[in-house]
XYZ file of C-alpha atoms in Angstrom:
593
model
C 109.812 130.685 77.195
C 107.266 133.299 78.143
C 103.995 131.850 79.422
C 100.772 132.986 81.021
C 100.280 132.524 84.706
C 97.646 129.900 85.517
C 96.656 129.487 89.129
C 94.702 126.580 90.597
C 92.822 127.126 93.799
C 93.804 124.878 96.640
C 91.125 122.524 98.019
C 89.676 123.016 101.485
C 91.437 121.165 104.328
C 90.699 117.482 104.705
C 87.624 116.672 106.716
C 89.575 114.987 109.501
C 91.699 118.058 110.101
C 88.559 120.050 110.630
C 86.629 117.509 112.760
C 89.394 115.738 114.721
C 92.295 118.129 114.682
C 94.581 115.399 113.637
C 97.190 115.222 110.914
C 96.054 113.466 107.736
C 98.736 114.179 105.245
C 102.392 115.108 105.556
C 103.362 115.968 101.970
C 106.962 116.526 100.825
C 108.444 113.633 102.766
C 108.412 111.410 99.734
C 107.119 108.509 101.747
C 104.668 108.593 104.590
C 101.432 110.293 105.612
C 99.343 109.847 108.747
C 95.922 108.434 109.308
C 93.450 109.752 111.893
C 94.776 107.132 114.307
C 98.276 108.298 113.771
C 99.407 105.059 112.109
C 101.890 105.680 109.340
C 101.024 105.046 105.678
C 103.551 104.661 102.846
C 107.129 103.348 102.605
C 109.669 103.884 105.400
C 112.460 105.411 103.223
C 115.949 106.675 104.179
C 115.847 109.902 102.300
C 114.240 113.359 102.780
C 112.320 114.821 99.839
C 112.443 118.485 99.044
C 110.012 119.992 96.581
C 111.703 122.546 94.412
C 108.804 124.968 94.491
C 109.181 125.165 98.261
C 112.781 126.253 97.898
C 114.370 129.620 97.293
C 114.655 130.626 93.655
C 115.329 133.554 91.303
C 113.797 131.491 88.473
C 110.253 130.673 87.358
C 107.867 128.685 89.565
C 105.559 126.594 87.389
C 102.059 125.487 88.142
C 100.142 123.977 89.661
C 98.728 122.497 86.470
C 97.225 119.126 85.285
C 97.280 119.634 81.536
C 98.651 116.384 80.006
C 100.625 115.892 76.811
C 101.781 119.554 76.437
C 105.372 120.460 76.760
C 104.237 124.028 77.725
C 103.037 122.399 80.994
C 105.805 119.965 81.901
C 104.937 120.543 85.595
C 101.763 118.513 85.077
C 103.887 115.428 85.554
C 105.737 116.872 88.657
C 104.972 115.657 92.152
C 102.528 118.211 93.480
C 102.055 119.490 89.916
C 104.557 122.330 90.555
C 108.210 122.740 89.590
C 110.937 125.364 89.008
C 112.236 126.194 85.600
C 115.814 127.285 85.134
C 116.248 129.085 81.791
C 119.272 131.368 81.918
C 122.775 131.374 83.296
C 122.616 131.970 87.023
C 119.066 130.651 87.448
C 118.950 128.491 90.562
C 116.776 126.794 93.275
C 118.085 126.184 96.710
C 117.002 124.351 99.772
C 118.318 123.826 103.321
C 119.348 120.281 104.268
C 117.343 119.097 107.220
C 119.698 116.196 107.897
C 123.224 115.250 106.980
C 123.541 113.524 103.651
C 126.187 112.051 101.243
C 123.964 111.359 98.186
C 121.491 113.304 95.992
C 118.702 112.433 93.574
C 117.303 115.204 91.354
C 114.039 114.586 89.491
C 114.144 116.998 86.484
C 113.312 117.501 82.805
C 115.601 118.841 80.120
C 114.706 119.123 76.379
C 114.585 116.216 73.996
C 116.674 116.294 70.787
C 114.958 117.004 67.494
C 115.111 113.390 66.487
C 113.820 112.120 69.771
C 116.933 110.420 70.999
C 117.654 112.795 73.785
C 120.507 114.995 74.861
C 123.153 114.875 77.609
C 124.139 117.879 79.688
C 125.212 118.899 83.221
C 123.827 120.909 86.029
C 125.687 122.673 88.843
C 125.391 121.348 92.354
C 126.379 123.935 94.983
C 126.849 123.406 98.692
C 127.143 126.498 100.855
C 127.961 128.633 97.826
C 130.583 126.399 96.189
C 130.016 124.295 93.014
C 131.046 120.913 94.235
C 129.811 118.683 91.373
C 128.583 118.810 87.811
C 125.552 116.460 87.843
C 125.226 114.464 84.718
C 121.711 114.801 83.311
C 120.038 113.307 80.224
C 116.776 113.170 78.278
C 117.660 109.858 76.637
C 115.157 108.019 78.796
C 112.422 110.514 78.858
C 110.170 112.314 76.332
C 107.961 110.002 74.354
C 105.125 110.862 72.025
C 101.763 109.829 70.641
C 99.627 110.642 73.637
C 97.558 107.651 74.633
C 99.355 105.295 72.200
C 100.619 102.269 74.187
C 103.877 101.754 72.394
C 105.018 105.323 73.157
C 106.933 106.092 69.987
C 110.146 108.080 70.419
C 109.366 110.334 67.498
C 108.573 114.011 68.080
C 106.570 114.198 64.875
C 103.953 112.049 66.604
C 103.038 114.961 68.854
C 101.493 114.894 72.350
C 104.735 114.514 74.303
C 104.852 113.145 77.796
C 107.138 111.212 80.214
C 109.081 114.406 80.640
C 110.939 113.598 83.764
C 113.919 111.405 84.664
C 116.339 111.343 87.575
C 120.026 111.757 88.118
C 121.696 110.417 91.250
C 125.196 110.738 92.689
C 127.230 109.993 95.745
C 128.767 113.211 96.965
C 130.973 114.657 99.648
C 129.217 114.972 103.003
C 126.527 117.674 103.380
C 126.000 118.753 106.941
C 122.569 119.396 108.276
C 121.684 123.056 107.851
C 123.798 123.474 104.640
C 122.419 125.214 101.658
C 122.047 122.856 98.659
C 121.571 124.668 95.402
C 121.023 123.580 91.774
C 122.255 126.290 89.330
C 122.497 126.586 85.554
C 125.966 127.947 84.732
C 127.646 128.692 81.450
C 128.936 125.100 81.054
C 125.434 123.691 81.608
C 124.207 123.755 78.078
C 120.615 122.438 78.132
C 118.204 125.131 77.008
C 116.150 124.683 80.222
C 116.035 122.618 83.371
C 112.641 121.965 85.027
C 113.407 120.886 88.619
C 110.763 118.869 90.427
C 112.420 117.596 93.552
C 115.594 116.878 95.406
C 116.105 113.690 97.617
C 118.994 113.810 100.083
C 120.105 110.612 101.808
C 122.865 109.428 104.135
C 124.078 106.319 102.433
C 125.820 103.590 104.546
C 129.284 102.439 103.449
C 129.418 99.552 100.940
C 128.811 96.008 102.166
C 131.642 93.556 102.454
C 131.691 90.237 100.724
C 130.253 87.373 102.690
C 132.522 84.338 103.073
C 129.931 81.909 101.647
C 129.426 83.683 98.250
C 131.616 83.402 95.222
C 132.578 86.625 93.486
C 131.707 87.034 89.778
C 135.284 88.466 89.255
C 136.563 84.860 89.600
C 134.783 84.214 86.297
C 136.130 87.198 84.461
C 133.534 89.892 85.191
C 135.302 93.162 86.010
C 133.692 96.469 87.024
C 134.188 99.824 85.394
C 136.278 98.580 82.424
C 133.591 99.203 79.701
C 133.731 95.591 78.612
C 130.577 93.571 78.493
C 130.297 91.208 81.433
C 127.050 89.390 80.543
C 128.514 86.035 79.548
C 130.991 86.148 82.450
C 128.267 86.721 84.976
C 126.063 83.974 83.388
C 129.069 81.550 83.621
C 129.372 82.396 87.264
C 125.646 81.742 87.793
C 125.778 78.439 85.924
C 128.734 77.318 88.039
C 127.014 78.275 91.346
C 123.826 76.402 90.318
C 125.788 73.367 89.059
C 128.021 73.156 92.141
C 125.127 73.938 94.537
C 126.879 77.035 95.868
C 124.839 79.482 97.975
C 125.249 82.186 95.377
C 127.243 85.005 93.918
C 128.752 88.288 95.086
C 128.947 91.217 92.751
C 131.526 93.705 94.045
C 131.226 97.467 93.945
C 131.273 99.010 90.428
C 129.320 99.100 87.169
C 129.052 95.939 85.090
C 127.805 96.078 81.458
C 125.294 93.463 80.492
C 124.432 93.940 76.885
C 125.208 90.378 75.677
C 124.240 87.063 77.218
C 124.403 83.470 76.021
C 122.706 82.649 72.783
C 119.004 82.064 73.249
C 118.747 83.892 76.504
C 116.850 87.077 77.008
C 118.721 87.964 80.190
C 120.607 86.520 83.106
C 119.030 83.075 84.013
C 119.233 81.359 87.370
C 117.491 79.207 89.920
C 117.792 78.417 93.582
C 120.719 80.776 94.378
C 121.471 84.196 95.841
C 122.689 87.299 93.953
C 124.047 89.990 96.252
C 125.902 93.241 95.757
C 127.713 95.869 97.840
C 124.551 98.115 98.003
C 122.126 99.690 95.610
C 124.361 102.837 95.536
C 127.510 100.808 94.820
C 126.888 97.734 92.619
C 125.232 98.482 89.277
C 124.241 96.147 86.436
C 123.780 98.342 83.378
C 122.671 97.541 79.856
C 119.975 96.144 77.575
C 120.192 92.590 79.031
C 120.593 93.625 82.662
C 117.593 91.544 83.577
C 117.006 88.368 85.681
C 114.924 85.285 84.860
C 114.433 83.285 87.993
C 112.923 79.818 87.518
C 112.555 76.511 89.282
C 110.672 75.507 92.401
C 113.470 76.622 94.820
C 113.236 80.398 94.176
C 115.998 82.945 94.160
C 117.277 85.695 96.491
C 118.409 89.143 95.177
C 119.685 92.007 97.349
C 121.806 95.161 97.455
C 122.361 96.157 93.842
C 120.829 98.272 91.109
C 119.592 97.431 87.618
C 119.984 100.317 85.162
C 118.465 99.323 81.880
C 118.484 101.032 78.500
C 114.704 101.277 77.757
C 113.665 104.534 76.217
C 110.197 103.576 74.764
C 107.633 100.827 75.299
C 107.410 97.828 73.084
C 105.490 94.859 74.640
C 106.977 92.417 72.161
C 110.354 92.923 73.972
C 110.567 91.350 77.442
C 112.953 93.905 78.842
C 111.884 93.773 82.486
C 114.129 93.987 85.594
C 112.853 90.625 86.956
C 110.780 88.108 85.085
C 108.869 84.878 85.426
C 107.421 82.356 87.739
C 110.067 82.600 90.489
C 109.021 79.492 92.411
C 108.756 79.429 96.172
C 110.058 82.026 98.620
C 111.936 84.219 96.243
C 113.063 87.528 97.853
C 114.112 90.866 96.478
C 115.470 93.336 98.994
C 117.323 96.701 98.755
C 117.271 96.711 94.983
C 116.959 99.787 92.778
C 115.458 99.146 89.286
C 115.422 101.938 86.653
C 115.071 102.404 82.877
C 113.510 99.040 82.152
C 109.994 98.252 80.854
C 108.575 96.554 83.970
C 110.263 96.374 87.323
C 109.022 92.875 88.115
C 106.544 90.806 86.122
C 105.657 87.691 88.046
C 104.741 84.510 86.209
C 104.405 83.540 82.604
C 101.668 81.704 80.682
C 101.754 78.007 81.471
C 104.668 78.459 83.954
C 105.173 75.142 85.744
C 106.409 76.744 88.921
C 104.459 79.890 89.398
C 105.197 82.418 92.223
C 104.424 81.462 95.821
C 105.707 83.261 98.899
C 107.510 86.078 97.069
C 108.783 88.933 99.325
C 109.841 92.296 97.884
C 110.895 95.018 100.364
C 112.879 98.209 100.758
C 113.297 98.559 96.994
C 112.963 101.373 94.472
C 111.260 101.212 91.139
C 111.808 104.335 89.061
C 111.356 105.745 85.538
C 109.831 102.657 83.861
C 107.831 102.338 80.742
C 105.193 99.961 82.050
C 104.274 98.395 85.422
C 106.330 98.676 88.572
C 105.389 95.266 89.886
C 102.613 93.042 88.639
C 101.727 89.975 90.686
C 100.201 88.145 87.776
C 99.307 84.668 86.612
C 98.552 82.825 89.827
C 100.936 84.620 92.082
C 99.971 83.818 95.725
C 100.904 84.324 99.343
C 103.215 87.133 98.396
C 104.131 90.484 99.979
C 105.517 93.749 98.690
C 106.329 96.236 101.479
C 108.224 99.497 102.114
C 108.845 99.959 98.433
C 108.879 103.274 96.563
C 107.594 103.747 92.955
C 108.023 106.884 90.900
C 107.347 107.632 87.210
C 105.971 104.393 85.929
C 104.368 104.000 82.450
C 101.563 101.683 83.621
C 100.149 100.447 86.937
C 102.754 101.038 89.540
C 101.496 98.072 91.611
C 99.102 95.625 90.066
C 97.621 92.214 90.911
C 96.301 90.501 87.773
C 94.571 87.185 88.088
C 94.774 86.072 84.484
C 92.498 83.216 83.490
C 94.588 82.704 80.316
C 97.464 81.617 82.533
C 95.360 78.867 84.051
C 94.724 78.065 87.723
C 95.021 79.033 90.506
C 93.648 82.545 90.652
C 95.987 85.110 92.208
C 95.232 85.051 95.907
C 96.431 86.013 99.384
C 98.849 88.718 98.217
C 99.511 91.841 100.159
C 100.803 95.308 99.177
C 101.501 97.227 102.403
C 103.528 100.302 103.374
C 104.243 101.381 99.820
C 104.413 104.844 98.272
C 103.628 105.546 94.580
C 104.351 108.891 92.898
C 103.179 109.934 89.408
C 102.368 106.946 87.210
C 102.041 108.789 83.928
C 99.960 105.989 82.466
C 97.478 103.785 84.402
C 97.008 103.604 88.176
C 98.942 103.690 91.363
C 97.278 100.423 92.560
C 95.095 98.038 90.556
C 93.494 94.656 91.255
C 92.112 92.590 88.380
C 90.248 89.664 89.844
C 91.349 87.005 92.343
C 90.612 86.572 96.020
C 91.925 87.422 99.524
C 94.188 90.188 98.099
C 94.977 93.263 100.127
C 96.346 96.749 99.632
C 96.898 98.607 102.930
C 98.857 101.362 104.707
C 99.978 102.914 101.440
C 100.099 106.291 99.745
C 99.286 107.321 96.132
C 100.552 110.794 95.161
C 99.687 112.361 91.727
C 98.373 110.381 88.803
C 98.351 111.760 85.230
C 95.680 109.693 83.465
C 93.996 107.063 85.539
C 92.878 106.256 89.093
C 94.631 106.030 92.405
C 93.060 102.674 92.977
C 91.293 100.635 90.293
C 89.262 97.546 91.156
C 88.352 96.129 87.723
C 87.028 92.952 86.208
C 89.133 93.145 82.996
C 91.884 91.495 80.927
C 90.312 88.025 81.113
C 90.531 87.906 84.877
C 89.464 85.203 87.319
C 86.285 86.409 89.130
C 86.569 88.351 92.250
C 85.924 86.207 95.366
C 85.856 87.002 99.076
C 87.528 89.210 99.949
C 89.504 92.045 98.377
C 90.552 94.529 101.065
C 91.679 98.140 100.739
C 92.591 99.692 104.042
C 94.476 102.737 105.476
C 95.303 104.401 102.165
C 95.799 108.015 101.066
C 95.016 109.074 97.551
C 96.411 112.554 96.738
C 95.623 114.337 93.446
C 94.654 111.036 91.792
C 92.524 110.389 88.774
C 92.799 111.613 85.215
C 91.485 111.490 81.664
C 92.119 108.398 79.494
C 90.371 106.614 76.681
C 87.485 109.039 76.579
C 86.739 108.672 80.307
C 87.344 110.772 83.348
C 88.730 108.274 85.857
C 87.870 108.777 89.562
C 90.411 108.532 92.339
C 88.869 105.274 93.797
C 87.280 103.427 90.918
C 85.202 100.269 90.637
C 84.699 99.133 87.019
C 82.709 96.239 85.600
C 84.590 96.156 82.259
C 84.184 92.418 81.606
C 82.089 91.163 84.474
C 80.825 91.732 88.011
C 82.851 93.346 90.772
C 82.063 91.946 94.160
C 83.294 91.224 97.626
C 85.345 94.355 98.161
C 85.986 96.159 101.481
C 87.457 99.591 101.475
C 87.999 101.264 104.882
C 89.944 104.203 106.231
C 90.577 105.796 102.855
C 91.421 109.497 102.472
C 90.793 110.954 99.020
C 92.269 114.429 98.602
C 92.004 116.845 95.584
C 91.072 114.237 92.980
C 91.139 115.489 89.443
C 87.671 114.155 88.800
C 85.398 112.155 91.095
C 86.611 110.966 94.420
C 84.656 107.577 94.430
C 83.435 106.225 91.073
C 81.335 103.248 90.124
C 81.239 102.628 86.376
C 79.803 99.999 84.066
C 81.091 99.315 80.563
C 78.445 99.034 77.795
C 79.857 95.691 76.740
C 79.724 94.058 80.119
C 76.180 92.835 79.607
C 74.551 93.971 82.782
C 77.361 93.103 85.123
C 76.731 94.607 88.511
C 78.339 95.470 91.870
C 77.684 93.421 94.984
C 78.924 92.939 98.505
C 80.849 96.121 98.478
C 81.427 98.093 101.661
C 83.029 101.522 101.899
C 83.646 102.495 105.516
C 85.278 105.462 107.066
C 86.074 107.049 103.683
C 86.774 110.829 103.479
C 86.533 112.624 100.069
C 87.666 116.256 100.104
C 88.202 118.783 97.349
C 87.304 116.598 94.361
C 87.328 118.679 91.186
C 83.967 117.195 89.946
C 81.936 114.993 92.242
C 82.507 113.342 95.628
C 80.765 110.175 94.527
C 79.777 109.199 91.009
C 77.796 106.214 89.673
C 77.549 106.277 85.907
C 77.084 104.366 82.671
C 74.264 102.159 83.963
C 76.228 100.825 86.884
C 73.847 98.499 88.788
C 73.702 96.398 91.894
C 74.250 97.706 95.418
C 77.049 99.133 97.475
C 77.114 99.905 101.290
C 78.340 103.184 102.701
C 79.163 103.796 106.379
C 80.930 106.871 107.719
C 81.563 108.172 104.187
C 82.044 111.904 104.238
C 82.116 114.182 101.181
C 83.259 117.810 101.395
C 83.972 120.685 99.031
C 83.352 118.925 95.728
C 83.642 121.138 92.570
C 80.386 120.167 90.916
C 78.512 118.493 93.692
C 78.630 115.738 96.325
C 76.813 113.048 94.266
C 76.279 112.341 90.568
C 74.190 109.225 89.829
C 72.113 109.913 86.709
C 69.374 107.303 86.357
C 70.633 105.165 89.167
C 67.963 103.711 91.335
C 68.025 104.694 94.982
C 68.488 101.059 96.183
C 72.028 101.136 94.737
C 72.979 103.057 97.861
C 72.841 101.127 101.114
C 73.375 104.169 103.360
C 74.292 103.085 106.870
C 75.274 105.335 109.814
C 77.656 108.264 109.847
C 77.485 109.427 106.208
C 77.825 113.217 105.778
C 77.721 115.729 103.031
C 75.926 113.768 100.327
């Protein structure tokens, strides 16, 4: 496809690079950046990320571009808003492996089918000039339509396509450090085009061995890789382990189909036991019912497997989430990969008698989802999500929702720390809706299509905010976007249904936001709700496409600013039409506005 070249200008360097000479962002790692103090932000991940546009190619480099819902600009949903398009036989993109690896993830887009169901194809993987593998690629889990429509119809006639990208992953023969790794369209690779966003290379450890104190699901008839549904057999194993008070179950290496479970169940149901596999690269639960419902006060423990669902559009009447429910006390999820489901983990249900208390989720990957990555909802408390990676979610990647409709208590004392989010194509990287003593810290948001990097919002029938919501040591990179007739800022405070108060935001870097860097907004229906007891301290806003700071739509109340620096905004440092000067409690160290 022939296309015009459109060039975006790069923003000026981040303020801290200019004033302190210290590294702020280290893009392309897929995980961490640095703060001025040198403390890491983002997930500690075992792979190295390589952006395709930084590689060597004989094909077309696309972007940068941020035009949403237009298949002519697929790269708008790429990380960094650039990609490489392979159109003809022999087109390729190559990188040099910085470290040894035995696995690969490729984030890419291939065309949809005319009826919206997707196509399957291959793509050549070359190492040092030899085609070593035909990577299986598909568009069956990408390409939805209807623009802002929530249910994301899978019908091309609805127009405004989006969710262009998916991933393919494979264990491969060892790649030595320094090797050339190349993706090439050959004659047998039949998709009309391949838009390559990035390559992740990882050295995966050998599969885990079965612990002596776990019972294998194979003892109950579940067998891997036989293309026979294992749902009922796995549920029988779970029921036996619960009834006999066993520690839990071992799922050996291989792929287990879970499309059918016991009558009346929405997925696999358990309480108080452990589910462990041979590793997220080795043990796979695949199918429409490959979901877990943990219930009961005792909690559950999940580790070392992947959930590969079959969700290809969003329907909120179908509870096809990876993990569900009020999971009791001290549930843990560790080293789990969740993909192609609606929500990675939705905590709590209305009127749940157990709730969620003391949940820990760590070192897990949530990819290519049609709604939230994780939502600590409905009274979830004392819970931590850390060192997790989220990419390509269809709603908030990481949310805390203190829903009054679910009863008391409000969600409180939850922490998101050391997490990395890349390209939620609907909603925000991070969002907090009410509650108290909740924290987001030491995290990275990289690229948002339609909403904010961080949204602090009194909405969705939330419990009131109470002391204190804390945002600390966070990088927001190319965040913010248009949605519902509004231009959402990168760091956004919104009184949608009531006041927003008792918020502290410190050590925040906001880089190249699509609209405003910091935004306060009031909704016309919120009946004079205001902002109060809000402190922004040591916040750096650089290269915003519109304004550094924006206060709009009658936002009232007061916010405090200390060491807030604005630089190189596209339309001006401050936009606050009709806002009285006493909204701004300007303390020491503010610059540029």
